[in-house]
Amino acid sequence: MPAPRLVDRHPEIEAEELIAALVPPPRFAGVRFGTYVPNPGEPTQAAAVTAGQRFAQGVGPVAKQGLFNRIFSKRVPDPAPGLYLDGGFGVGKTHLLASIWHAVPSAEKSYGTFVEITHLVGALGFAEAVRRLSTHRLLAIDEFELDDPGDTTLVTRLLTELTDAGVHVAATSNTLPDKLGEGRFAADDFIREIRALSARFTVVRVDGPDYRHRGLPDAPDPMTTDEIDAHAAAVPGSTVDDFDELCAHLAKLHPSRYGKLVADAPAVHIKGLHAVPDQDVALRMVALADRLYDRAVPVAVSGAPLSELYTDEMLRGGYRKKYLRSISRLTALARDAGAGFGR
């Protein structure tokens, strides 16, 4: 019997499911501040732990004004403060963000990637998303990116509404908040919105090398087609896809569905890997790599090495950090697959 394929899956996500899914992914379900191991040579990492703990302790209940106060009070409450963890890929920012989420002692909190939050707004409508999220004490946003003007305006409005309502926002990104969108669209046209967004965050820098590569070898060499088939047969339920077919399938799915696409796969196998043809395909691969990494799904490939997935031109462009993060995460997953195959 042929191995199952991701291209045969067409996951759907209902609005209520989107709300229920706003929790840290499986890889980060058990992390805490105490499980984060700062690099002794990078003092900003220990400082970031302290800043995250302090921020979590300061997250209070959402303020609710009574009718009298709403009618007669002239004072507008200050917006809830936000925390912005900035740094390169592989320094543990997502670990710290999930630790903040776990440390806030309330069920009224949400955690999602940037693409999941924007999709939630699209699915519910802006007003309904604000209504639901404004009852929460915390909104944690991972992989914060502003890739186009529409997202800039949408997220600025959303976070303005939520922080005004008393919701604390913590976020991670590889880009300082006043530099979001730089090199990707005409940021000058949106500088006012970007600065307004930046003003709501305290920036905490997290420096250091990619922990996924500390003392570890490079990604294993690509497998042969026969090795891919043998590895898939040895891991019941794992998927096997042709790279080009998988890329075409991803184009038909919103990236918010990628997590559900791979959620129950014990391993993913991709045949015929080669450099992506354009930036649209590249960004979909970034989103897929992130969801595979979140769920700790081993990845085995044949064809070109993972280091050649993105072209040199792409690695020099505005999405450089996204692409490098993607390669880093896929390399870690390829090691996982190789370890189970005697590599």
Short mmCIF file of C-alpha atoms in Angstrom, two decimals, residues 2-302:
data_model
loop_
_atom_site.label_atom_id
_atom_site.label_comp_id
_atom_site.label_asym_id
_atom_site.label_seq_id
_atom_site.Cartn_x
_atom_site.Cartn_y
_atom_site.Cartn_z
CA PRO A 2 1.43 3.43 -0.93
CA ALA A 3 2.39 5.78 1.89
CA PRO A 4 -0.10 8.55 2.70
CA ARG A 5 0.54 11.96 1.16
CA LEU A 6 0.11 15.46 2.51
CA VAL A 7 -1.23 16.54 -0.87
CA ASP A 8 -4.28 14.34 -0.30
CA ARG A 9 -5.18 16.21 2.89
CA HIS A 10 -7.48 19.22 2.81
CA PRO A 11 -7.81 20.42 6.42
CA GLU A 12 -10.55 22.85 7.37
CA ILE A 13 -10.57 24.96 10.52
CA GLU A 14 -13.77 26.41 11.98
CA ALA A 15 -13.79 29.72 13.83
CA GLU A 16 -14.34 28.08 17.22
CA GLU A 17 -11.47 25.72 16.51
CA LEU A 18 -9.23 28.71 15.80
CA ILE A 19 -10.00 30.16 19.24
CA ALA A 20 -9.47 26.82 21.01
CA ALA A 21 -6.16 26.32 19.19
CA LEU A 22 -4.62 29.53 20.56
CA VAL A 23 -2.24 27.72 22.91
CA PRO A 24 1.49 26.92 22.63
CA PRO A 25 2.19 24.12 20.12
CA PRO A 26 3.23 20.64 21.31
CA ARG A 27 6.98 21.33 21.23
CA PHE A 28 6.49 24.17 23.72
CA ALA A 29 3.67 22.74 25.81
CA GLY A 30 6.00 21.73 28.64
CA VAL A 31 8.52 24.57 28.59
CA ARG A 32 8.91 26.93 31.53
CA PHE A 33 11.36 29.63 32.57
CA GLY A 34 13.15 26.98 34.61
CA THR A 35 13.73 24.81 31.55
CA TYR A 36 15.39 27.62 29.59
CA VAL A 37 19.17 27.24 29.82
CA PRO A 38 20.85 30.61 29.14
CA ASN A 39 24.14 30.55 27.28
CA PRO A 40 26.75 31.64 29.89
CA GLY A 41 28.53 33.65 27.22
CA GLU A 42 25.41 35.62 26.33
CA PRO A 43 24.25 37.69 29.34
CA THR A 44 21.22 39.02 27.43
CA GLN A 45 19.66 35.55 27.62
CA ALA A 46 19.59 35.45 31.44
CA ALA A 47 18.38 39.05 31.42
CA ALA A 48 15.57 38.06 29.05
CA VAL A 49 14.44 35.33 31.46
CA THR A 50 14.24 37.90 34.25
CA ALA A 51 12.36 40.34 32.02
CA GLY A 52 9.91 37.64 30.96
CA GLN A 53 9.25 36.59 34.54
CA ARG A 54 8.71 40.20 35.59
CA PHE A 55 6.35 40.80 32.69
CA ALA A 56 4.30 37.66 33.47
CA GLN A 57 4.02 38.67 37.12
CA GLY A 58 2.71 42.07 36.08
CA VAL A 59 -0.10 40.75 33.90
CA GLY A 60 -3.23 41.63 35.81
CA PRO A 61 -6.92 41.14 35.09
CA VAL A 62 -8.44 43.11 32.25
CA ALA A 63 -9.86 46.31 33.64
CA LYS A 64 -13.64 46.52 33.43
CA GLN A 65 -15.21 49.93 33.92
CA GLY A 66 -18.59 50.18 35.55
CA LEU A 67 -21.42 52.21 34.04
CA PHE A 68 -20.76 55.16 36.38
CA ASN A 69 -17.09 55.30 35.43
CA ARG A 70 -17.80 55.00 31.74
CA ILE A 71 -20.25 57.92 31.90
CA PHE A 72 -18.54 60.28 34.33
CA SER A 73 -14.84 59.40 34.31
CA LYS A 74 -12.73 61.58 32.04
CA ARG A 75 -9.57 59.55 32.61
CA VAL A 76 -8.61 57.13 29.86
CA PRO A 77 -6.65 54.18 31.30
CA ASP A 78 -3.11 53.82 30.08
CA PRO A 79 -2.65 51.05 27.51
CA ALA A 80 -1.40 47.77 28.92
CA PRO A 81 2.35 47.45 28.38
CA GLY A 82 3.81 44.98 25.93
CA LEU A 83 7.04 42.99 25.81
CA TYR A 84 8.98 42.46 22.59
CA LEU A 85 11.67 39.76 22.49
CA ASP A 86 14.06 40.62 19.67
CA GLY A 87 16.98 38.55 18.48
CA GLY A 88 18.31 36.14 15.91
CA PHE A 89 16.84 32.73 15.22
CA GLY A 90 17.63 29.84 17.54
CA VAL A 91 18.21 31.84 20.74
CA GLY A 92 15.11 30.56 22.53
CA LYS A 93 12.68 33.45 22.06
CA THR A 94 9.73 31.11 21.43
CA HIS A 95 10.69 29.13 24.53
CA LEU A 96 10.56 32.35 26.56
CA LEU A 97 7.29 33.46 24.99
CA ALA A 98 5.63 30.14 25.80
CA SER A 99 7.06 30.36 29.33
CA ILE A 100 5.39 33.75 29.76
CA TRP A 101 2.09 32.25 28.60
CA HIS A 102 2.39 29.33 31.03
CA ALA A 103 3.38 31.64 33.91
CA VAL A 104 0.25 33.81 33.64
CA PRO A 105 -2.21 32.10 36.03
CA SER A 106 -5.36 32.54 34.01
CA ALA A 107 -7.33 30.60 31.44
CA GLU A 108 -8.07 33.93 29.75
CA LYS A 109 -4.99 34.08 27.55
CA SER A 110 -4.08 33.36 23.93
CA TYR A 111 -0.97 32.23 22.09
CA GLY A 112 -0.53 32.14 18.34
CA THR A 113 1.80 32.84 15.49
CA PHE A 114 1.42 36.08 13.60
CA VAL A 115 -0.21 34.28 10.66
CA GLU A 116 -2.65 32.51 12.98
CA ILE A 117 -3.70 35.81 14.57
CA THR A 118 -4.24 37.51 11.22
CA HIS A 119 -6.22 34.52 9.98
CA LEU A 120 -8.34 34.63 13.13
CA VAL A 121 -9.22 38.25 12.38
CA GLY A 122 -10.09 37.29 8.82
CA ALA A 123 -12.28 34.39 9.93
CA LEU A 124 -14.13 36.21 12.72
CA GLY A 125 -14.10 39.75 11.42
CA PHE A 126 -12.19 42.55 13.12
CA ALA A 127 -14.86 43.59 15.61
CA GLU A 128 -15.59 40.03 16.74
CA ALA A 129 -11.87 39.23 17.09
CA VAL A 130 -11.40 42.32 19.25
CA ARG A 131 -14.47 41.41 21.33
CA ARG A 132 -13.18 37.91 22.05
CA LEU A 133 -9.53 38.73 22.60
CA SER A 134 -10.16 41.85 24.70
CA THR A 135 -11.47 39.67 27.54
CA HIS A 136 -8.06 38.03 27.84
CA ARG A 137 -5.23 39.01 30.13
CA LEU A 138 -2.50 38.09 27.68
CA LEU A 139 -1.98 37.76 23.94
CA ALA A 140 1.32 36.11 22.99
CA ILE A 141 2.33 36.44 19.32
CA ASP A 142 5.21 34.40 17.92
CA GLU A 143 7.10 35.19 14.70
CA PHE A 144 5.79 38.74 14.52
CA GLU A 145 6.16 39.99 10.98
CA LEU A 146 4.60 42.71 8.88
CA ASP A 147 4.98 41.48 5.34
CA ASP A 148 2.59 43.82 3.57
CA PRO A 149 0.81 47.13 4.13
CA GLY A 150 -2.52 45.44 4.83
CA ASP A 151 -1.05 43.46 7.70
CA THR A 152 0.62 46.59 9.04
CA THR A 153 -2.68 48.43 9.31
CA LEU A 154 -4.61 45.39 10.57
CA VAL A 155 -2.21 44.48 13.36
CA THR A 156 -1.68 48.07 14.44
CA ARG A 157 -5.44 48.51 14.82
CA LEU A 158 -5.83 45.18 16.59
CA LEU A 159 -3.08 45.75 19.13
CA THR A 160 -4.20 49.32 19.73
CA GLU A 161 -7.72 48.12 20.55
CA LEU A 162 -6.50 45.26 22.73
CA THR A 163 -3.90 47.16 24.72
CA ASP A 164 -6.40 49.99 25.25
CA ALA A 165 -8.74 47.34 26.67
CA GLY A 166 -6.06 46.23 29.13
CA VAL A 167 -4.70 43.20 27.31
CA HIS A 168 -0.97 42.64 27.76
CA VAL A 169 0.84 41.65 24.57
CA ALA A 170 4.11 39.72 24.36
CA ALA A 171 5.73 39.09 21.01
CA THR A 172 8.83 37.61 19.40
CA SER A 173 10.50 38.55 16.16
CA ASN A 174 13.83 38.83 14.43
CA THR A 175 13.13 42.48 13.66
CA LEU A 176 12.85 45.47 15.96
CA PRO A 177 9.29 46.85 15.99
CA ASP A 178 10.26 50.14 14.34
CA LYS A 179 11.97 48.18 11.55
CA LEU A 180 9.10 45.82 10.75
CA GLY A 181 8.44 45.64 7.05
CA GLU A 182 11.83 47.11 6.19
CA GLY A 183 13.09 45.81 2.87
CA ARG A 184 9.77 44.14 2.10
CA PHE A 185 7.38 46.95 1.24
CA ALA A 186 7.31 50.73 1.23
CA ALA A 187 7.72 51.09 4.98
CA ASP A 188 7.98 54.87 4.69
CA ASP A 189 4.33 54.96 3.69
CA PHE A 190 3.40 53.30 6.97
CA ILE A 191 5.98 54.76 9.32
CA ARG A 192 3.35 56.40 11.53
CA GLU A 193 1.53 53.12 12.05
CA ILE A 194 4.78 51.23 12.68
CA ARG A 195 5.95 53.78 15.24
CA ALA A 196 2.62 53.70 17.00
CA LEU A 197 2.93 49.94 17.24
CA SER A 198 6.53 50.14 18.45
CA ALA A 199 5.62 52.55 21.24
CA ARG A 200 3.49 49.88 22.92
CA PHE A 201 6.41 47.53 23.54
CA THR A 202 9.43 47.35 25.80
CA VAL A 203 12.14 45.76 23.67
CA VAL A 204 14.31 43.07 25.24
CA ARG A 205 17.25 41.87 23.17
CA VAL A 206 18.15 38.15 23.17
CA ASP A 207 21.56 37.51 21.60
CA GLY A 208 23.51 34.35 20.91
CA PRO A 209 24.21 31.59 18.40
CA ASP A 210 21.53 29.24 17.14
CA TYR A 211 21.18 26.66 19.93
CA ARG A 212 20.06 24.05 17.40
CA HIS A 213 23.61 23.98 16.03
CA ARG A 214 25.71 24.18 19.19
CA GLY A 215 28.30 21.46 18.76
CA LEU A 216 26.11 19.54 16.34
CA PRO A 217 26.95 18.38 12.81
CA ASP A 218 25.44 19.88 9.69
CA ALA A 219 22.22 18.50 8.29
CA PRO A 220 22.52 14.90 7.10
CA ASP A 221 23.00 14.42 3.37
CA PRO A 222 19.79 13.99 1.39
CA MET A 223 18.54 10.42 1.27
CA THR A 224 18.19 8.47 -1.94
CA THR A 225 14.71 7.69 -3.24
CA ASP A 226 15.06 4.10 -2.04
CA GLU A 227 16.15 5.28 1.41
CA ILE A 228 13.14 7.60 1.59
CA ASP A 229 10.80 4.70 0.81
CA ALA A 230 12.52 2.46 3.35
CA HIS A 231 12.45 5.12 6.06
CA ALA A 232 8.76 5.83 5.43
CA ALA A 233 7.95 2.11 5.57
CA ALA A 234 9.73 1.88 8.92
CA VAL A 235 7.62 4.69 10.41
CA PRO A 236 3.96 3.66 9.98
CA GLY A 237 1.66 6.52 9.09
CA SER A 238 4.42 8.83 7.85
CA THR A 239 3.85 10.75 4.64
CA VAL A 240 5.76 10.79 1.35
CA ASP A 241 5.33 13.64 -1.15
CA ASP A 242 6.94 14.95 -4.30
CA PHE A 243 8.37 18.40 -3.60
CA ASP A 244 6.77 20.15 -6.57
CA GLU A 245 3.38 18.57 -5.87
CA LEU A 246 3.62 19.58 -2.23
CA CYS A 247 4.47 23.18 -3.14
CA ALA A 248 1.46 23.30 -5.47
CA HIS A 249 -0.78 21.91 -2.71
CA LEU A 250 0.43 24.47 -0.17
CA ALA A 251 -0.59 27.23 -2.57
CA LYS A 252 -4.21 26.06 -2.23
CA LEU A 253 -4.22 26.20 1.58
CA HIS A 254 -4.09 29.19 3.88
CA PRO A 255 -0.90 28.94 5.98
CA SER A 256 -3.02 28.80 9.14
CA ARG A 257 -4.05 25.30 8.02
CA TYR A 258 -0.51 23.98 7.73
CA GLY A 259 -0.41 22.96 11.38
CA LYS A 260 -3.46 20.77 11.00
CA LEU A 261 -2.03 19.44 7.73
CA VAL A 262 0.93 17.85 9.54
CA ALA A 263 -0.51 17.49 13.04
CA ASP A 264 -0.68 13.68 13.22
CA ALA A 265 2.19 12.81 10.88
CA PRO A 266 4.90 10.81 12.71
CA ALA A 267 7.38 11.82 9.98
CA VAL A 268 7.32 13.73 6.70
CA HIS A 269 9.27 12.63 3.63
CA ILE A 270 9.86 14.89 0.61
CA LYS A 271 11.28 13.62 -2.65
CA GLY A 272 13.07 15.74 -5.23
CA LEU A 273 13.85 18.79 -3.10
CA HIS A 274 15.30 21.71 -5.05
CA ALA A 275 15.59 25.46 -4.73
CA VAL A 276 12.19 27.13 -4.60
CA PRO A 277 11.29 29.01 -7.80
CA ASP A 278 10.02 32.24 -6.30
CA GLN A 279 9.34 34.11 -3.10
CA ASP A 280 5.69 33.07 -2.77
CA VAL A 281 6.70 29.40 -2.68
CA ALA A 282 9.59 30.25 -0.35
CA LEU A 283 7.32 31.90 2.22
CA ARG A 284 4.94 28.94 2.16
CA MET A 285 7.87 26.64 2.85
CA VAL A 286 8.87 28.87 5.77
CA ALA A 287 5.36 28.53 7.23
CA LEU A 288 5.37 24.75 6.71
CA ALA A 289 8.81 24.41 8.33
CA ASP A 290 7.61 26.37 11.36
CA ARG A 291 4.56 24.16 11.84
CA LEU A 292 6.63 20.98 11.42
CA TYR A 293 9.10 22.27 13.99
CA ASP A 294 6.35 23.26 16.43
CA ARG A 295 5.09 19.69 16.31
CA ALA A 296 8.55 18.06 16.31
CA VAL A 297 7.82 16.14 13.10
CA PRO A 298 11.02 14.58 11.66
CA VAL A 299 11.68 15.50 8.03
CA ALA A 300 13.61 13.40 5.51
CA VAL A 301 14.37 14.66 2.00
CA SER A 302 15.90 13.45 -1.23
#
